[in-house]
C-alpha cells in the first residue's frame, strides 16, 4: 500500500469525472422514502468538551433518501434543515426521479392528504401508496360508497392487526430504507 506522499504525487495525473452522476430510471419506480436527523459537529462540541461549557444550541440537519425497492439504489436525496418536515421535502425528492412512481412506501410521517395528492398528481392513479395510518386514525365519512386506500388500510388493520397488514401490503420491505440510513449514520 503506497503512503500518503506517493498517493498525493500520483493523484496529479488522475482524471475524475466533473459531473455529478444521477441515477437513471427507466420505467416506473418502486420508491421507499425515509429520513433521519444528523447532528452537525463543529467547534461548539470541542469547546463544550474542553471547557465544560454549555453549547448555545445544537445544530441538526435532516437527510431524506429515496431508494429503489428492489436494488436499494439511492435515486433521490436531500439534506435540509431540521425544521423541514418529511412531506415538505417530498416534492424535491420526486423532482430528482424524472419518471412516474408505481409504488410508494414511507413511514407514518408521510400520512396525509398532501402526500397522496402530490403522488397522484405526479404519477397518476397508477401509484400504490403504502403508508401506515396512526393508531388513532378513523375512516373518512365518504368511505361508505367507495373507500379510499387509506380507509381500506385502516379497516384491514382493525380486522387483522398491524403486523398482518404490514405483511399483506409489503410495508415490511421499508426496512431496506432503515438499513441504508444505518449505513449513512456510521
C-alpha positions as a printed NumPy array, in Angstrom:
array([[  0.   ,   0.   ,   0.   ],
       [  1.53 ,   3.325,  -1.009],
       [  1.982,   6.   ,   1.621],
       [  0.301,   9.405,   1.628],
       [  3.019,  11.294,  -0.268],
       [  3.055,   8.684,  -3.055],
       [ -0.711,   8.884,  -3.399],
       [ -0.534,  12.691,  -3.473],
       [  2.084,  12.69 ,  -6.254],
       [  0.161,  10.156,  -8.342],
       [ -3.165,  11.939,  -7.925],
       [ -1.976,  14.899, -10.023],
       [ -2.429,  12.892, -13.212],
       [ -5.713,  11.283, -12.153],
       [ -8.712,  12.497, -14.154],
       [-12.039,  12.313, -12.356],
       [-15.414,  12.99 , -13.941],
       [-16.542,  16.518, -13.163],
       [-20.284,  15.935, -13.445],
       [-22.348,  14.593, -10.636],
       [-23.765,  11.215, -11.54 ],
       [-27.53 ,  10.96 , -11.467],
       [-29.498,   7.796, -11.082],
       [-31.098,   6.818, -14.37 ],
       [-34.53 ,   5.362, -14.043],
       [-36.294,   3.51 , -16.807],
       [-39.967,   2.954, -16.307],
       [-41.985,   3.345, -13.136],
       [-40.088,   3.219,  -9.853],
       [-40.934,   1.368,  -6.662],
       [-39.792,   4.022,  -4.195],
       [-39.041,   3.707,  -0.48 ],
       [-38.544,   7.04 ,   1.3  ],
       [-37.203,   7.744,   4.77 ],
       [-35.345,  10.462,   6.632],
       [-33.087,  10.759,   9.642],
       [-31.584,  13.509,  11.753],
       [-27.847,  14.149,  11.593],
       [-26.039,  16.121,  14.271],
       [-23.588,  18.712,  12.971],
       [-20.345,  18.671,  14.911],
       [-18.136,  21.734,  14.984],
       [-16.185,  23.978,  17.282],
       [-19.071,  24.086,  19.758],
       [-18.558,  20.414,  20.574],
       [-14.845,  20.941,  21.122],
       [-15.427,  23.955,  23.392],
       [-18.056,  22.096,  25.35 ],
       [-15.733,  19.14 ,  25.984],
       [-12.595,  21.218,  26.63 ],
       [-14.023,  23.94 ,  28.879],
       [-17.095,  22.14 ,  30.211],
       [-19.368,  24.895,  28.897],
       [-22.914,  24.557,  27.733],
       [-23.337,  24.775,  23.973],
       [-25.528,  27.651,  22.821],
       [-27.58 ,  25.468,  20.547],
       [-27.315,  22.108,  18.908],
       [-27.282,  22.049,  15.131],
       [-29.043,  19.332,  13.194],
       [-29.704,  18.515,   9.574],
       [-32.196,  16.08 ,   8.15 ],
       [-31.17 ,  13.597,   5.457],
       [-34.009,  12.462,   3.179],
       [-33.336,   9.409,   0.988],
       [-35.392,   7.723,  -1.695],
       [-34.396,   4.198,  -2.708],
       [-35.428,   1.765,  -5.379],
       [-37.213,  -1.004,  -3.523],
       [-35.55 ,  -3.987,  -5.198],
       [-31.976,  -2.8  ,  -5.77 ],
       [-31.607,  -0.415,  -2.807],
       [-30.059,   2.16 ,  -5.176],
       [-30.424,   5.743,  -3.967],
       [-32.426,   7.573,  -6.65 ],
       [-33.087,  10.825,  -4.772],
       [-31.693,  12.604,  -1.734],
       [-31.888,  15.923,   0.052],
       [-30.206,  17.457,   3.094],
       [-32.437,  20.028,   4.778],
       [-32.618,  21.997,   7.99 ],
       [-34.06 ,  20.109,  10.937],
       [-37.33 ,  22.04 ,  10.843],
       [-38.293,  20.814,   7.344],
       [-40.924,  18.106,   7.613],
       [-40.893,  14.918,   5.58 ],
       [-43.922,  15.774,   3.394],
       [-42.424,  19.222,   2.72 ],
       [-39.225,  17.682,   1.317],
       [-41.102,  15.15 ,  -0.847],
       [-41.628,  17.377,  -3.954],
       [-37.877,  17.972,  -4.226],
       [-37.204,  14.255,  -3.951],
       [-39.752,  13.4  ,  -6.64 ],
       [-38.229,  16.038,  -8.952],
       [-34.955,  14.089,  -8.919],
       [-36.547,  10.87 , -10.151],
       [-37.758,  12.127, -13.503],
       [-40.306,   9.372, -14.031],
       [-43.505,   8.021, -12.548],
       [-43.647,   6.239,  -9.204],
       [-45.565,   2.971,  -9.307],
       [-45.268,   2.07 ,  -5.611],
       [-44.506,   4.474,  -2.758],
       [-43.643,   3.15 ,   0.701],
       [-42.972,   5.502,   3.603],
       [-43.432,   5.727,   7.355],
       [-46.318,   7.402,   9.163],
       [-44.731,  10.865,   8.953],
       [-45.889,  11.   ,   5.316],
       [-49.502,  10.086,   6.161],
       [-51.942,  12.699,   4.949],
       [-53.823,  14.094,   2.013],
       [-50.996,  16.384,   0.755],
       [-48.673,  13.418,   0.2  ],
       [-51.321,  11.309,  -1.507],
       [-52.458,  14.216,  -3.695],
       [-48.874,  15.027,  -4.707],
       [-48.193,  11.418,  -5.69 ],
       [-51.461,  11.174,  -7.645],
       [-50.677,  14.433,  -9.463],
       [-47.118,  13.389, -10.339],
       [-47.694,   9.719, -11.166],
       [-51.408,   9.471, -11.907],
       [-53.707,   6.895, -10.431],
       [-51.213,   4.065, -11.023],
       [-49.298,   4.835,  -7.828],
       [-49.794,   2.399,  -4.967],
       [-49.303,   4.289,  -1.694],
       [-48.348,   2.256,   1.376],
       [-48.205,   4.49 ,   4.443],
       [-49.357,   3.233,   7.844],
       [-52.16 ,   5.264,   9.361],
       [-51.7  ,   6.216,  13.029],
       [-53.292,   4.052,  15.708],
       [-55.923,   6.73 ,  16.321],
       [-56.909,   7.054,  12.624],
       [-60.581,   6.913,  11.719],
       [-62.135,   6.297,   8.326],
       [-63.366,   9.294,   6.366],
       [-67.141,   9.903,   6.188],
       [-67.262,   9.369,   2.41 ],
       [-65.685,   5.913,   2.722],
       [-69.05 ,   4.14 ,   2.771],
       [-69.546,   4.156,  -1.001],
       [-66.015,   3.909,  -2.411],
       [-63.44 ,   3.737,   0.358],
       [-60.051,   5.278,  -0.47 ],
       [-56.907,   3.206,   0.018],
       [-56.157,   4.785,   3.408],
       [-59.596,   3.794,   4.721],
       [-59.138,   0.243,   3.422],
       [-55.8  ,   0.131,   5.273],
       [-57.474,   1.339,   8.478],
       [-60.161,  -1.338,   8.164],
       [-57.636,  -4.094,   7.459],
       [-55.545,  -3.096,  10.49 ],
       [-58.644,  -3.131,  12.696],
       [-59.673,  -6.579,  11.437],
       [-56.362,  -8.415,  11.012],
       [-53.924,  -6.379,  13.099],
       [-50.992,  -4.152,  12.185],
       [-48.458,  -6.96 ,  11.632],
       [-50.746,  -8.798,   9.203],
       [-51.355,  -5.508,   7.361],
       [-47.592,  -4.922,   7.061],
       [-47.099,  -8.354,   5.566],
       [-50.044,  -8.175,   3.157],
       [-49.139,  -4.715,   1.806],
       [-45.367,  -5.209,   1.693],
       [-44.782,  -2.376,   4.164],
       [-42.184,  -4.509,   5.957],
       [-39.889,  -4.027,   2.912],
       [-39.38 ,  -0.467,   4.159],
       [-36.708,  -1.92 ,   6.428],
       [-34.357,  -1.612,   3.43 ],
       [-34.513,   2.163,   3.821],
       [-33.75 ,   1.807,   7.532],
       [-30.702,  -0.287,   6.654],
       [-29.474,   2.341,   4.192],
       [-29.925,   5.029,   6.868],
       [-27.814,   2.955,   9.24 ],
       [-25.014,   2.954,   6.668],
       [-25.049,   6.747,   6.456],
       [-25.086,   7.285,  10.218],
       [-21.955,   5.283,  10.963]])
